[in-house]
Amino acid sequence: MAGGSNGAQKEQKVRVDDIARDDRLLEAKAKELTGEDVTLSPTNVEVHDLDSVDWNTACALLVQIGGGVGAVYIHGNQLDIVMTGPDRGNGSWLIGLEQGQSCRFYGQPSVRYFRRQV
């Protein structure tokens, strides 16, 4: 993992149910998670089955658990999977991507991107 000289892995995925409707707080949490100044896309990004996004495009993602049916696979040092759909309950995950990581979408999960400010 980038930046981790002491061997400890920083948290890459956190639940943000309590702030999921406040874009400003989500951007602050994403900055805390990624160390980047970010802007959250105003609406869901249209994703299709087998689309992917890498760290260069989005440094973090907001995934709605109860949104569209699908899954988000986070590829990097380890594989992590977030399953989505109306039968999965409510809530949201904030997923931080590090340099070299990417996500692949299966089905049509409901996702918003955090992009680096330029």
Short mmCIF file of C-alpha atoms in Angstrom, two decimals:
data_model
loop_
_atom_site.label_atom_id
_atom_site.label_comp_id
_atom_site.label_asym_id
_atom_site.label_seq_id
_atom_site.Cartn_x
_atom_site.Cartn_y
_atom_site.Cartn_z
CA MET A 1 0.00 0.00 0.00
CA ALA A 2 1.23 3.45 -0.82
CA GLY A 3 2.65 5.55 1.96
CA GLY A 4 2.65 2.81 4.59
CA SER A 5 6.20 2.55 5.89
CA ASN A 6 5.24 1.10 9.27
CA GLY A 7 3.46 -1.91 7.75
CA ALA A 8 0.03 -0.88 9.03
CA GLN A 9 -2.70 -0.81 6.42
CA LYS A 10 -4.97 2.20 6.49
CA GLU A 11 -8.70 1.68 6.20
CA GLN A 12 -9.80 1.78 2.58
CA LYS A 13 -13.54 1.21 2.98
CA VAL A 14 -15.81 2.84 5.58
CA ARG A 15 -19.56 3.00 6.15
CA VAL A 16 -20.91 6.54 5.81
CA ASP A 17 -24.61 5.99 6.50
CA ASP A 18 -24.82 8.96 8.88
CA ILE A 19 -23.48 11.47 6.32
CA ALA A 20 -24.60 9.87 3.03
CA ARG A 21 -26.94 12.76 2.17
CA ASP A 22 -24.43 15.56 2.83
CA ASP A 23 -22.02 16.02 -0.09
CA ARG A 24 -19.82 18.43 1.86
CA LEU A 25 -19.32 15.96 4.72
CA LEU A 26 -18.76 13.13 2.24
CA GLU A 27 -16.05 15.16 0.50
CA ALA A 28 -14.39 15.85 3.86
CA LYS A 29 -14.49 12.15 4.76
CA ALA A 30 -13.08 11.19 1.35
CA LYS A 31 -10.25 13.70 1.85
CA GLU A 32 -9.52 12.14 5.25
CA LEU A 33 -9.50 8.67 3.68
CA THR A 34 -7.45 9.47 0.57
CA GLY A 35 -5.39 12.53 1.50
CA GLU A 36 -6.68 14.23 -1.67
CA ASP A 37 -8.79 17.36 -2.18
CA VAL A 38 -11.86 15.93 -3.92
CA THR A 39 -15.13 16.85 -5.56
CA LEU A 40 -18.07 14.42 -5.48
CA SER A 41 -19.99 13.89 -8.72
CA PRO A 42 -23.43 15.50 -8.33
CA THR A 43 -25.33 12.37 -9.42
CA ASN A 44 -24.77 8.66 -9.85
CA VAL A 45 -22.31 7.74 -12.57
CA GLU A 46 -23.83 5.49 -15.23
CA VAL A 47 -21.97 2.20 -14.99
CA HIS A 48 -22.56 -0.94 -17.03
CA ASP A 49 -21.66 -4.55 -16.45
CA LEU A 50 -17.87 -5.04 -16.63
CA ASP A 51 -17.06 -1.31 -16.71
CA SER A 52 -14.05 -0.37 -14.64
CA VAL A 53 -12.53 2.74 -13.11
CA ASP A 54 -8.98 3.28 -11.92
CA TRP A 55 -7.24 5.58 -9.47
CA ASN A 56 -6.45 8.09 -12.23
CA THR A 57 -10.17 8.64 -12.87
CA ALA A 58 -11.58 8.50 -9.33
CA CYS A 59 -9.66 8.49 -6.06
CA ALA A 60 -12.76 7.31 -4.16
CA LEU A 61 -16.26 5.95 -4.74
CA LEU A 62 -19.56 6.27 -2.91
CA VAL A 63 -21.48 3.00 -3.29
CA GLN A 64 -25.15 2.77 -2.30
CA ILE A 65 -25.74 -0.65 -0.78
CA GLY A 66 -29.48 -0.70 -1.54
CA GLY A 67 -29.09 0.76 -5.03
CA GLY A 68 -28.93 -1.06 -8.35
CA VAL A 69 -28.30 -4.81 -8.32
CA GLY A 70 -24.64 -5.64 -8.77
CA ALA A 71 -21.22 -5.65 -7.20
CA VAL A 72 -18.09 -3.52 -7.01
CA TYR A 73 -14.79 -5.42 -7.01
CA ILE A 74 -11.85 -3.41 -5.66
CA HIS A 75 -8.57 -4.70 -7.09
CA GLY A 76 -5.20 -3.95 -5.51
CA ASN A 77 -2.99 -5.73 -2.99
CA GLN A 78 -6.13 -7.57 -1.89
CA LEU A 79 -9.52 -8.12 -3.48
CA ASP A 80 -12.52 -6.59 -1.73
CA ILE A 81 -16.12 -6.91 -2.88
CA VAL A 82 -19.19 -4.77 -2.15
CA MET A 83 -22.49 -6.42 -3.13
CA THR A 84 -25.43 -4.10 -3.90
CA GLY A 85 -29.16 -4.33 -4.52
CA PRO A 86 -32.51 -3.65 -2.86
CA ASP A 87 -32.28 -6.92 -0.92
CA ARG A 88 -28.90 -5.92 0.59
CA GLY A 89 -30.32 -3.36 3.00
CA ASN A 90 -29.62 0.36 3.20
CA GLY A 91 -26.52 2.43 3.69
CA SER A 92 -23.45 3.53 1.80
CA TRP A 93 -19.77 2.63 1.58
CA LEU A 94 -17.03 5.15 0.90
CA ILE A 95 -14.20 3.35 -0.86
CA GLY A 96 -10.80 5.01 -1.19
CA LEU A 97 -8.56 3.98 -4.07
CA GLU A 98 -4.80 4.15 -3.89
CA GLN A 99 -2.43 4.56 -6.79
CA GLY A 100 -2.46 1.41 -8.90
CA GLN A 101 -5.87 0.24 -7.70
CA SER A 102 -8.99 -0.14 -9.80
CA CYS A 103 -12.63 -1.17 -9.45
CA ARG A 104 -14.70 -3.33 -11.76
CA PHE A 105 -18.48 -3.16 -11.79
CA TYR A 106 -20.76 -6.15 -12.20
CA GLY A 107 -24.44 -5.55 -12.88
CA GLN A 108 -25.50 -1.95 -12.28
CA PRO A 109 -24.47 -0.77 -8.82
CA SER A 110 -25.34 2.81 -7.83
CA VAL A 111 -22.04 4.69 -7.65
CA ARG A 112 -20.79 8.27 -7.42
CA TYR A 113 -17.14 9.21 -8.07
CA PHE A 114 -14.87 11.43 -6.02
CA ARG A 115 -12.45 13.14 -8.41
CA ARG A 116 -9.29 15.02 -7.53
CA GLN A 117 -9.57 18.79 -7.61
CA VAL A 118 -7.27 20.43 -10.13
#
